[in-house]
Amino acid sequence: MASSLLPPACSIGDPMIRVNDDVLRKAAAKEDASLEHIKAGLAAGTIVIPANNRRSMDKPCAVGKGLKTKVNANIGVSHGYSDIDAEIRKMEAAVDAGADALMDLSTGPLVKKLREKIMSLCPIPVGTVPIYEIADEPEGAFLSRGEEDFLDVLRQQAEAGVDFFTIHAGISLDIARRAAENRRVMNIVSRGGALLASWMLSGDRENPFLSRYDDVLDILKEYDITISLGDSLRPGSVCDATDDLQISELVLLGELQRRAFEKDVQVIIEGPGHVPLDQIEANVKLEKSLCHGAPFYVLGPLVTDAAPGYDHIVSAIGGAIAASAGADFLCYVTPAEHLRLPGEDDVRSGVIASKIAAHAADIVKGVPSAIQLDRKISEARAARDWKRQFALALDPRLPEKVRKSQEPDKEDVCTMCSEYCSIKIMEDCVKARQALNESGSK
Amino acid sequence: MASSLLPPACSIGDPMIRVNDDVLRKAAAKEDASLEHIKAGLAAGTIVIPANNRRSMDKPCAVGKGLKTKVNANIGVSHGYSDIDAEIRKMEAAVDAGADALMDLSTGPLVKKLREKIMSLCPIPVGTVPIYEIADEPEGAFLSRGEEDFLDVLRQQAEAGVDFFTIHAGISLDIARRAAENRRVMNIVSRGGALLASWMLSGDRENPFLSRYDDVLDILKEYDITISLGDSLRPGSVCDATDDLQISELVLLGELQRRAFEKDVQVIIEGPGHVPLDQIEANVKLEKSLCHGAPFYVLGPLVTDAAPGYDHIVSAIGGAIAASAGADFLCYVTPAEHLRLPGEDDVRSGVIASKIAAHAADIVKGVPSAIQLDRKISEARAARDWKRQFALALDPRLPEKVRKSQEPDKEDVCTMCSEYCSIKIMEDCVKARQALNESGSK
């Protein structure tokens, strides 16, 4: 019976997932939720803690139901642009800005060297997209690689200590054939999805991640690697959102989530993409229903295609709406999206924009410390305690810099309203009123 | 009977509002909606066209139901910072970035000189907040100004050609007294609201904009100035959102909207402010219900207090949600909000962020040209036609600059994916498939 295969909605007790105690405690320390809640979520598949059992890290994190919304930053060299030091600086900028996880999307000759460095230095969970390395072969050679080659790369990256893998197992040969009918405005915009489609369509053969899914899961289980089921068919234009291809893949991802869960492999589901803002909530609800409450990891969503150069803002809008509807994990989008590889400043801007979206959502998700932060910062603002206000801010450095760039005459106001500061005016009114009341009651 | 006082839901025919034909035609030319729709909206009070009958302008705009969401930018000198040329450059930056309206929030000795310059140069509707000039007196003198002084300033600004006035008539003495009980985290954060509260509370006297509301309306009617009913009690912290003070004022604004509408004065209602994102839709619905469908003009909304330095992003999130729920007019918020007067770059960033929010909302509001733009830009992106893609973008200049800062080896990709461009890969797949099908059908 299919229903017996569904994960339990909630089962208190030790998780089936074998997250080690140290990692669990460190991850739990960041949350308002209890250790018991997190264990129950791990057991139910509604929470994951991506952590390869071959490596230790300072700042693991839990992702899922009842927890703070998490943010991922992507970095990585490519064939044209390969500067390992620059990527390490981007990694540091991402961590400094508050990213909870990092994905290394590298291609090119320096992939292994950079990965080694990242794995040794990065304090937060690291993810990769193994199909990039599988496909990164001299011209044409990728298409002659066999299923075993796919698994070999997974084993190598697992041994290197990667904490979570994006595996595009949901694009079946059938779905790839339908994509090849080319009915969308933007066809497949997922790099991994397009590579797999080309492999499948060139030889009319099934996706190895799907045909060998049990073998994939065995590798992941051995290292306690979390599988992040990629969405090859995510829409790349709002015109393509929530279409038959996207939803067909999501239905398959639900089945693959169940199979991974049954093998005690932790699962995240990846989601769109470019989505008109009134379709975002439905996308989240669909994922939660079809994928049995598994954590949902969205890219953006981008609520318009029309603002290249500002896609961090476009994505902050979509991310806030998605997270408030139940998405658990936001993949950042930088101002460089659709234009070029992001630089260090882009990485910082992308992380901050996603953190804003995550925090705005956490306020309405009922995460107690989220609304408490807003209360504290507003109290500091009401007291014109600039130092405390800035120390509490999501970016504690920029506001001070902006304020200093145009210093007011008096320390307790800003140049926006100067002596017409509404807060000061009302403070005087309240004081005068209180004095009047006190003298009246004497 | 109260119900007979409500504006008609829709009445085809000449509007009661006396917008001149040239202004009406220019405003209509920007919209997908028909001239008849706009006339009906003017007649019903669901659409306004702010345009003082003493001045002509190149780019008037209509605001309201069934139209594109509009964006306002605020500029203005203050006592500490008075550089007229800098403000004119900000005005030009706002217009260039696509602002539909401009508010001059100036205080200080240069107010009249700057306003004169703005009125002669600005191609878009200009609004002011007359209480700023009324209150801008040597220490203490404001509190001894009488009701007639208030009306005199309105007459002067009307004669100067201002197209819309923010009038804080909704803060009654009763509401000001309740605010003085100081139960909020942030009390009154509206500068105009705080000034009026101080005037009322210092002498236990009613708000002149309320006690002399009929006289105010007579002045506005004479010049066809649109009244934008200010929300003095807008929340300044998400902790204060949708509270009794805010909603008490909104109820009164509904009554004031009705009275203005009966006198053939065009009305906009101003709204919050700092609002958790799950309360934004309710705020819009409340305004539409209490204020008889009058256009809703929101500041932000800001969905968190915790991101000073990034409040343009915080507001883009709230603005997109508000506009998609029916808000008609977004007042921009710049990265300098809460910190200092905005500079020229802040003005540009603020306008673009609000334009993104407005456009994302217009896609789901069903404005045909909005989704058509996204389709066109995605088609250009799919064709890797960078020139066309950038020409169509909400900011046509920045994306080219970003792309040029890291030129790819080949013109038809970007450095993000380089030769692993998903679009190119799929294009090849589709071509190969078509060739196969054609050879198969031979």
mmCIF file of N, CA, C and O in Angstrom, chain A residues 81 136 185-186 189 191 194 198 237-238 277-278 304-306 308 310 324 337-341 359 364 374-375 378 381 386 394-395 399 402 405-407 414-416 420 422 425, chain B residues 81 136 185-186 188-189 191 194 237-238 277-278 304-306 308 310 324 337-341 359 364 374-375 378 381 386 394-395 399 402 405-407 414-416 420 422 425 429:
data_model
loop_
_atom_site.group_PDB
_atom_site.id
_atom_site.type_symbol
_atom_site.label_atom_id
_atom_site.label_comp_id
_atom_site.label_asym_id
_atom_site.label_seq_id
_atom_site.Cartn_x
_atom_site.Cartn_y
_atom_site.Cartn_z
ATOM 1 N N TYR A 81 37.187 31.595 -16.187
ATOM 2 C CA TYR A 81 37.622 32.360 -15.029
ATOM 3 C C TYR A 81 37.997 31.442 -13.879
ATOM 4 O O TYR A 81 37.142 30.880 -13.221
ATOM 5 N N ASP A 136 32.298 17.389 -17.472
ATOM 6 C CA ASP A 136 33.398 18.299 -17.798
ATOM 7 C C ASP A 136 34.550 17.541 -18.458
ATOM 8 O O ASP A 136 35.615 17.330 -17.877
ATOM 9 N N VAL A 185 9.048 29.203 -23.626
ATOM 10 C CA VAL A 185 9.798 30.405 -24.023
ATOM 11 C C VAL A 185 11.288 30.173 -23.760
ATOM 12 O O VAL A 185 12.137 30.411 -24.612
ATOM 13 N N MET A 186 11.596 29.725 -22.541
ATOM 14 C CA MET A 186 12.958 29.309 -22.211
ATOM 15 C C MET A 186 12.858 27.812 -21.956
ATOM 16 O O MET A 186 12.108 27.390 -21.078
ATOM 17 N N VAL A 189 16.648 25.540 -18.341
ATOM 18 C CA VAL A 189 17.656 26.540 -17.963
ATOM 19 C C VAL A 189 18.575 26.034 -16.857
ATOM 20 O O VAL A 189 19.479 26.734 -16.424
ATOM 21 N N ARG A 191 21.602 24.010 -15.812
ATOM 22 C CA ARG A 191 22.777 23.527 -16.525
ATOM 23 C C ARG A 191 22.856 22.002 -16.413
ATOM 24 O O ARG A 191 23.057 21.306 -17.411
ATOM 25 N N ALA A 194 20.159 20.354 -18.530
ATOM 26 C CA ALA A 194 20.449 20.394 -19.962
ATOM 27 C C ALA A 194 21.530 19.374 -20.329
ATOM 28 O O ALA A 194 21.433 18.682 -21.355
ATOM 29 N N SER A 198 20.959 16.230 -22.827
ATOM 30 C CA SER A 198 21.782 15.995 -24.022
ATOM 31 C C SER A 198 22.343 14.566 -24.002
ATOM 32 O O SER A 198 22.401 13.903 -25.033
ATOM 33 N N SER A 237 11.598 31.401 -17.252
ATOM 34 C CA SER A 237 10.827 32.615 -17.558
ATOM 35 C C SER A 237 9.511 32.495 -16.801
ATOM 36 O O SER A 237 8.973 31.382 -16.662
ATOM 37 N N VAL A 238 9.000 33.611 -16.328
ATOM 38 C CA VAL A 238 7.706 33.551 -15.636
ATOM 39 C C VAL A 238 6.617 33.015 -16.566
ATOM 40 O O VAL A 238 5.603 32.494 -16.096
ATOM 41 N N LEU A 277 4.485 36.095 -8.897
ATOM 42 C CA LEU A 277 4.399 36.016 -7.436
ATOM 43 C C LEU A 277 3.124 35.373 -6.928
ATOM 44 O O LEU A 277 3.115 34.816 -5.818
ATOM 45 N N ASP A 278 2.058 35.387 -7.708
ATOM 46 C CA ASP A 278 0.831 34.768 -7.205
ATOM 47 C C ASP A 278 0.813 33.242 -7.392
ATOM 48 O O ASP A 278 -0.141 32.590 -6.994
ATOM 49 N N THR A 304 10.108 38.306 -11.765
ATOM 50 C CA THR A 304 10.053 38.873 -13.126
ATOM 51 C C THR A 304 11.357 38.540 -13.849
ATOM 52 O O THR A 304 12.402 38.337 -13.220
ATOM 53 N N ASP A 305 11.285 38.513 -15.170
ATOM 54 C CA ASP A 305 12.463 38.272 -16.009
ATOM 55 C C ASP A 305 13.115 39.595 -16.429
ATOM 56 O O ASP A 305 14.168 39.583 -17.081
ATOM 57 N N ALA A 306 12.493 40.717 -16.054
ATOM 58 C CA ALA A 306 12.783 41.989 -16.733
ATOM 59 C C ALA A 306 13.772 42.888 -16.006
ATOM 60 O O ALA A 306 13.921 44.042 -16.376
ATOM 61 N N PRO A 308 17.413 42.344 -15.229
ATOM 62 C CA PRO A 308 18.802 41.912 -15.104
ATOM 63 C C PRO A 308 19.632 43.017 -14.455
ATOM 64 O O PRO A 308 19.404 44.203 -14.736
ATOM 65 N N TYR A 310 19.554 43.386 -11.246
ATOM 66 C CA TYR A 310 18.887 43.557 -9.949
ATOM 67 C C TYR A 310 18.216 42.258 -9.506
ATOM 68 O O TYR A 310 17.237 42.287 -8.775
ATOM 69 N N SER A 324 7.705 32.404 3.455
ATOM 70 C CA SER A 324 6.558 32.611 4.342
ATOM 71 C C SER A 324 5.469 31.579 4.064
ATOM 72 O O SER A 324 4.665 31.271 4.934
ATOM 73 N N GLU A 337 23.456 37.704 -11.799
ATOM 74 C CA GLU A 337 22.682 36.624 -12.432
ATOM 75 C C GLU A 337 22.262 37.017 -13.853
ATOM 76 O O GLU A 337 21.852 38.142 -14.096
ATOM 77 N N HIS A 338 22.354 36.078 -14.767
ATOM 78 C CA HIS A 338 22.023 36.254 -16.187
ATOM 79 C C HIS A 338 23.062 37.082 -16.944
ATOM 80 O O HIS A 338 22.890 37.339 -18.138
ATOM 81 N N LEU A 339 24.132 37.538 -16.247
ATOM 82 C CA LEU A 339 25.067 38.450 -16.910
ATOM 83 C C LEU A 339 26.507 37.948 -16.907
ATOM 84 O O LEU A 339 27.186 38.004 -17.913
ATOM 85 N N ARG A 340 26.970 37.466 -15.723
ATOM 86 C CA ARG A 340 28.345 36.970 -15.630
ATOM 87 C C ARG A 340 28.507 36.244 -14.299
ATOM 88 O O ARG A 340 27.611 36.264 -13.459
ATOM 89 N N LEU A 341 29.679 35.639 -14.073
ATOM 90 C CA LEU A 341 29.998 35.063 -12.764
ATOM 91 C C LEU A 341 29.973 36.177 -11.725
ATOM 92 O O LEU A 341 30.455 37.275 -11.981
ATOM 93 N N HIS A 359 14.553 36.425 6.782
ATOM 94 C CA HIS A 359 14.168 37.019 8.069
ATOM 95 C C HIS A 359 12.732 37.550 8.031
ATOM 96 O O HIS A 359 11.952 37.351 8.980
ATOM 97 N N VAL A 364 6.915 36.008 10.077
ATOM 98 C CA VAL A 364 5.531 35.530 9.937
ATOM 99 C C VAL A 364 5.426 34.005 10.058
ATOM 100 O O VAL A 364 4.337 33.475 10.222
ATOM 101 N N ASP A 374 13.304 42.347 15.585
ATOM 102 C CA ASP A 374 12.693 43.578 15.079
ATOM 103 C C ASP A 374 12.261 44.478 16.232
ATOM 104 O O ASP A 374 12.402 45.702 16.159
ATOM 105 N N ARG A 375 11.756 43.878 17.285
ATOM 106 C CA ARG A 375 11.362 44.677 18.451
ATOM 107 C C ARG A 375 12.589 45.393 19.033
ATOM 108 O O ARG A 375 12.567 46.598 19.269
ATOM 109 N N SER A 378 13.851 48.185 16.796
ATOM 110 C CA SER A 378 12.936 49.329 16.812
ATOM 111 C C SER A 378 13.025 50.075 18.135
ATOM 112 O O SER A 378 12.909 51.306 18.167
ATOM 113 N N ARG A 381 15.960 52.141 17.788
ATOM 114 C CA ARG A 381 15.677 53.251 16.868
ATOM 115 C C ARG A 381 14.864 54.336 17.587
ATOM 116 O O ARG A 381 15.118 55.524 17.427
ATOM 117 N N TRP A 386 21.975 54.705 18.007
ATOM 118 C CA TRP A 386 22.441 54.267 16.687
ATOM 119 C C TRP A 386 23.368 53.061 16.791
ATOM 120 O O TRP A 386 23.302 52.142 15.976
ATOM 121 N N LEU A 394 20.850 43.267 10.268
ATOM 122 C CA LEU A 394 21.245 42.071 9.502
ATOM 123 C C LEU A 394 22.632 42.279 8.895
ATOM 124 O O LEU A 394 23.414 41.343 8.799
ATOM 125 N N ASP A 395 22.944 43.491 8.451
ATOM 126 C CA ASP A 395 24.319 43.859 8.086
ATOM 127 C C ASP A 395 24.758 44.947 9.064
ATOM 128 O O ASP A 395 24.315 46.092 8.947
ATOM 129 N N PRO A 399 25.113 50.191 7.607
ATOM 130 C CA PRO A 399 24.330 51.351 8.082
ATOM 131 C C PRO A 399 25.204 52.439 8.706
ATOM 132 O O PRO A 399 24.978 53.626 8.473
ATOM 133 N N VAL A 402 26.847 54.424 5.955
ATOM 134 C CA VAL A 402 25.908 55.332 5.286
ATOM 135 C C VAL A 402 25.641 56.560 6.153
ATOM 136 O O VAL A 402 25.668 57.692 5.679
ATOM 137 N N SER A 405 28.460 59.033 6.271
ATOM 138 C CA SER A 405 28.725 59.743 5.021
ATOM 139 C C SER A 405 28.012 61.097 4.983
ATOM 140 O O SER A 405 28.280 61.915 4.106
ATOM 141 N N GLN A 406 27.093 61.326 5.902
ATOM 142 C CA GLN A 406 26.412 62.623 5.967
ATOM 143 C C GLN A 406 25.998 62.855 7.417
ATOM 144 O O GLN A 406 24.870 62.561 7.806
ATOM 145 N N GLU A 407 26.943 63.339 8.192
ATOM 146 C CA GLU A 407 26.712 63.448 9.641
ATOM 147 C C GLU A 407 25.720 64.570 9.967
ATOM 148 O O GLU A 407 25.821 65.669 9.432
ATOM 149 N N CYS A 414 18.838 62.068 12.483
ATOM 150 C CA CYS A 414 19.559 61.873 11.225
ATOM 151 C C CYS A 414 19.207 63.019 10.287
ATOM 152 O O CYS A 414 18.304 63.805 10.566
ATOM 153 N N THR A 415 19.904 63.126 9.161
ATOM 154 C CA THR A 415 19.705 64.278 8.290
ATOM 155 C C THR A 415 18.401 64.206 7.497
ATOM 156 O O THR A 415 18.032 65.176 6.839
ATOM 157 N N MET A 416 17.717 63.058 7.562
ATOM 158 C CA MET A 416 16.441 62.935 6.847
ATOM 159 C C MET A 416 15.447 63.977 7.377
ATOM 160 O O MET A 416 14.859 64.729 6.614
ATOM 161 N N TYR A 420 13.135 68.061 12.742
ATOM 162 C CA TYR A 420 11.744 67.619 12.647
ATOM 163 C C TYR A 420 11.622 66.110 12.799
ATOM 164 O O TYR A 420 10.799 65.458 12.158
ATOM 165 N N SER A 422 10.301 62.926 13.953
ATOM 166 C CA SER A 422 8.991 62.599 14.521
ATOM 167 C C SER A 422 9.130 61.929 15.888
ATOM 168 O O SER A 422 8.304 62.121 16.771
ATOM 169 N N ILE A 425 9.827 64.636 18.458
ATOM 170 C CA ILE A 425 8.623 65.466 18.661
ATOM 171 C C ILE A 425 7.625 64.732 19.551
ATOM 172 O O ILE A 425 7.086 65.289 20.504
ATOM 173 N N TYR B 81 20.904 70.352 5.097
ATOM 174 C CA TYR B 81 21.439 70.094 3.757
ATOM 175 C C TYR B 81 20.602 70.763 2.690
ATOM 176 O O TYR B 81 19.535 70.310 2.350
ATOM 177 N N ASP B 136 7.308 75.013 9.608
ATOM 178 C CA ASP B 136 8.708 75.400 9.490
ATOM 179 C C ASP B 136 8.897 76.866 9.904
ATOM 180 O O ASP B 136 9.145 77.748 9.081
ATOM 181 N N VAL B 185 5.826 50.455 20.203
ATOM 182 C CA VAL B 185 7.292 50.388 20.212
ATOM 183 C C VAL B 185 7.846 51.673 19.580
ATOM 184 O O VAL B 185 8.727 52.330 20.130
ATOM 185 N N MET B 186 7.344 52.015 18.397
ATOM 186 C CA MET B 186 7.652 53.304 17.767
ATOM 187 C C MET B 186 6.329 54.076 17.771
ATOM 188 O O MET B 186 5.355 53.610 17.188
ATOM 189 N N ILE B 188 4.415 57.781 16.835
ATOM 190 C CA ILE B 188 4.121 58.326 15.499
ATOM 191 C C ILE B 188 5.441 58.524 14.755
ATOM 192 O O ILE B 188 6.330 59.208 15.248
ATOM 193 N N VAL B 189 5.594 57.894 13.591
ATOM 194 C CA VAL B 189 6.831 58.047 12.814
ATOM 195 C C VAL B 189 6.618 58.925 11.587
ATOM 196 O O VAL B 189 7.553 59.183 10.831
ATOM 197 N N ARG B 191 6.353 62.385 10.035
ATOM 198 C CA ARG B 191 6.800 63.704 10.455
ATOM 199 C C ARG B 191 5.602 64.651 10.545
ATOM 200 O O ARG B 191 5.428 65.357 11.530
ATOM 201 N N ALA B 194 3.399 63.779 13.529
ATOM 202 C CA ALA B 194 3.975 64.182 14.814
ATOM 203 C C ALA B 194 3.841 65.695 15.004
ATOM 204 O O ALA B 194 3.514 66.172 16.099
ATOM 205 N N SER B 237 7.216 50.278 13.131
ATOM 206 C CA SER B 237 7.845 48.989 13.465
ATOM 207 C C SER B 237 6.838 47.907 13.118
ATOM 208 O O SER B 237 5.629 48.118 13.292
ATOM 209 N N VAL B 238 7.332 46.767 12.657
ATOM 210 C CA VAL B 238 6.396 45.674 12.355
ATOM 211 C C VAL B 238 5.633 45.258 13.613
ATOM 212 O O VAL B 238 4.530 44.699 13.520
ATOM 213 N N LEU B 277 4.832 40.661 6.479
ATOM 214 C CA LEU B 277 4.328 40.439 5.117
ATOM 215 C C LEU B 277 2.989 39.733 5.050
ATOM 216 O O LEU B 277 2.252 39.902 4.086
ATOM 217 N N ASP B 278 2.652 38.979 6.107
ATOM 218 C CA ASP B 278 1.347 38.294 6.060
ATOM 219 C C ASP B 278 0.181 39.205 6.440
ATOM 220 O O ASP B 278 -0.964 38.767 6.410
ATOM 221 N N THR B 304 10.433 44.233 7.364
ATOM 222 C CA THR B 304 11.222 44.045 8.590
ATOM 223 C C THR B 304 11.863 45.379 8.965
ATOM 224 O O THR B 304 12.090 46.233 8.100
ATOM 225 N N ASP B 305 12.162 45.526 10.244
ATOM 226 C CA ASP B 305 12.839 46.735 10.746
ATOM 227 C C ASP B 305 14.355 46.535 10.783
ATOM 228 O O ASP B 305 15.089 47.465 11.116
ATOM 229 N N ALA B 306 14.805 45.314 10.454
ATOM 230 C CA ALA B 306 16.154 44.894 10.831
ATOM 231 C C ALA B 306 17.209 45.042 9.738
ATOM 232 O O ALA B 306 18.298 44.522 9.879
ATOM 233 N N PRO B 308 18.523 48.169 8.083
ATOM 234 C CA PRO B 308 18.909 49.511 7.645
ATOM 235 C C PRO B 308 20.067 49.423 6.651
ATOM 236 O O PRO B 308 20.950 48.582 6.802
ATOM 237 N N TYR B 310 19.424 48.682 3.568
ATOM 238 C CA TYR B 310 18.855 47.863 2.482
ATOM 239 C C TYR B 310 17.342 48.045 2.410
ATOM 240 O O TYR B 310 16.633 47.149 1.944
ATOM 241 N N SER B 324 0.284 43.640 -5.646
ATOM 242 C CA SER B 324 -0.418 42.475 -6.196
ATOM 243 C C SER B 324 -1.751 42.261 -5.492
ATOM 244 O O SER B 324 -2.669 41.677 -6.050
ATOM 245 N N GLU B 337 17.179 55.223 3.825
ATOM 246 C CA GLU B 337 16.075 55.338 4.788
ATOM 247 C C GLU B 337 16.547 54.979 6.188
ATOM 248 O O GLU B 337 17.297 54.018 6.378
ATOM 249 N N HIS B 338 16.090 55.744 7.154
ATOM 250 C CA HIS B 338 16.442 55.562 8.575
ATOM 251 C C HIS B 338 17.875 56.007 8.889
ATOM 252 O O HIS B 338 18.303 55.899 10.039
ATOM 253 N N LEU B 339 18.615 56.487 7.883
ATOM 254 C CA LEU B 339 20.028 56.793 8.121
ATOM 255 C C LEU B 339 20.403 58.243 7.800
ATOM 256 O O LEU B 339 21.087 58.894 8.561
ATOM 257 N N ARG B 340 19.943 58.715 6.634
ATOM 258 C CA ARG B 340 20.261 60.090 6.226
ATOM 259 C C ARG B 340 19.417 60.457 5.004
ATOM 260 O O ARG B 340 18.733 59.607 4.434
ATOM 261 N N LEU B 341 19.529 61.721 4.556
ATOM 262 C CA LEU B 341 18.875 62.123 3.313
ATOM 263 C C LEU B 341 19.450 61.294 2.162
ATOM 264 O O LEU B 341 20.662 61.058 2.118
ATOM 265 N N HIS B 359 6.289 46.264 -11.259
ATOM 266 C CA HIS B 359 6.197 45.427 -12.460
ATOM 267 C C HIS B 359 5.849 43.978 -12.107
ATOM 268 O O HIS B 359 5.007 43.351 -12.777
ATOM 269 N N VAL B 364 0.917 39.959 -12.243
ATOM 270 C CA VAL B 364 -0.176 39.168 -11.661
ATOM 271 C C VAL B 364 -1.465 39.966 -11.535
ATOM 272 O O VAL B 364 -2.533 39.393 -11.333
ATOM 273 N N ASP B 374 7.915 40.563 -20.112
ATOM 274 C CA ASP B 374 8.696 39.421 -19.641
ATOM 275 C C ASP B 374 8.871 38.380 -20.741
ATOM 276 O O ASP B 374 9.932 37.770 -20.880
ATOM 277 N N ARG B 375 7.833 38.194 -21.523
ATOM 278 C CA ARG B 375 7.946 37.244 -22.639
ATOM 279 C C ARG B 375 9.005 37.713 -23.633
ATOM 280 O O ARG B 375 9.875 36.946 -24.050
ATOM 281 N N SER B 378 12.517 37.387 -22.244
ATOM 282 C CA SER B 378 12.924 35.976 -22.168
ATOM 283 C C SER B 378 13.213 35.418 -23.557
ATOM 284 O O SER B 378 14.110 34.591 -23.726
ATOM 285 N N ARG B 381 16.542 36.583 -24.329
ATOM 286 C CA ARG B 381 17.520 35.828 -23.534
ATOM 287 C C ARG B 381 17.732 34.445 -24.144
ATOM 288 O O ARG B 381 18.869 33.972 -24.243
ATOM 289 N N TRP B 386 21.771 39.820 -26.523
ATOM 290 C CA TRP B 386 22.038 40.649 -25.341
ATOM 291 C C TRP B 386 21.565 42.067 -25.537
ATOM 292 O O TRP B 386 21.013 42.685 -24.621
ATOM 293 N N LEU B 394 14.178 46.777 -17.247
ATOM 294 C CA LEU B 394 13.658 47.899 -16.458
ATOM 295 C C LEU B 394 14.736 48.968 -16.279
ATOM 296 O O LEU B 394 14.446 50.150 -16.259
ATOM 297 N N ASP B 395 15.984 48.550 -16.126
ATOM 298 C CA ASP B 395 17.123 49.485 -16.202
ATOM 299 C C ASP B 395 17.955 49.048 -17.396
ATOM 300 O O ASP B 395 18.655 48.043 -17.348
ATOM 301 N N PRO B 399 22.730 46.449 -16.855
ATOM 302 C CA PRO B 399 23.101 45.082 -17.251
ATOM 303 C C PRO B 399 24.261 45.038 -18.238
ATOM 304 O O PRO B 399 25.148 44.193 -18.124
ATOM 305 N N VAL B 402 27.484 45.567 -16.357
ATOM 306 C CA VAL B 402 27.873 44.386 -15.580
ATOM 307 C C VAL B 402 28.466 43.324 -16.499
ATOM 308 O O VAL B 402 29.510 42.743 -16.218
ATOM 309 N N SER B 405 31.926 44.092 -17.713
ATOM 310 C CA SER B 405 32.983 44.053 -16.702
ATOM 311 C C SER B 405 33.678 42.694 -16.670
ATOM 312 O O SER B 405 34.716 42.540 -16.043
ATOM 313 N N GLN B 406 33.116 41.699 -17.338
ATOM 314 C CA GLN B 406 33.761 40.381 -17.407
ATOM 315 C C GLN B 406 33.322 39.720 -18.715
ATOM 316 O O GLN B 406 32.388 38.934 -18.740
ATOM 317 N N GLU B 407 34.024 40.073 -19.771
ATOM 318 C CA GLU B 407 33.587 39.627 -21.095
ATOM 319 C C GLU B 407 33.848 38.140 -21.318
ATOM 320 O O GLU B 407 34.922 37.640 -20.997
ATOM 321 N N CYS B 414 27.446 33.809 -21.470
ATOM 322 C CA CYS B 414 28.033 34.672 -20.446
ATOM 323 C C CYS B 414 29.005 33.838 -19.635
ATOM 324 O O CYS B 414 29.063 32.615 -19.776
ATOM 325 N N THR B 415 29.779 34.495 -18.765
ATOM 326 C CA THR B 415 30.828 33.768 -18.030
ATOM 327 C C THR B 415 30.273 32.888 -16.913
ATOM 328 O O THR B 415 31.005 32.122 -16.323
ATOM 329 N N MET B 416 28.978 33.017 -16.627
ATOM 330 C CA MET B 416 28.387 32.159 -15.584
ATOM 331 C C MET B 416 28.532 30.683 -15.967
ATOM 332 O O MET B 416 29.023 29.881 -15.198
ATOM 333 N N TYR B 420 29.056 25.698 -21.038
ATOM 334 C CA TYR B 420 27.984 24.854 -20.519
ATOM 335 C C TYR B 420 26.671 25.631 -20.405
ATOM 336 O O TYR B 420 25.888 25.446 -19.487
ATOM 337 N N SER B 422 23.113 26.298 -20.694
ATOM 338 C CA SER B 422 21.988 25.354 -20.823
ATOM 339 C C SER B 422 21.156 25.669 -22.059
ATOM 340 O O SER B 422 20.616 24.775 -22.706
ATOM 341 N N ILE B 425 22.967 24.269 -25.091
ATOM 342 C CA ILE B 425 22.914 22.795 -25.078
ATOM 343 C C ILE B 425 21.548 22.311 -25.554
ATOM 344 O O ILE B 425 21.432 21.414 -26.386
ATOM 345 N N CYS B 429 20.188 20.102 -28.773
ATOM 346 C CA CYS B 429 19.342 18.909 -28.614
ATOM 347 C C CYS B 429 18.108 18.990 -29.511
ATOM 348 O O CYS B 429 17.729 18.018 -30.173
#
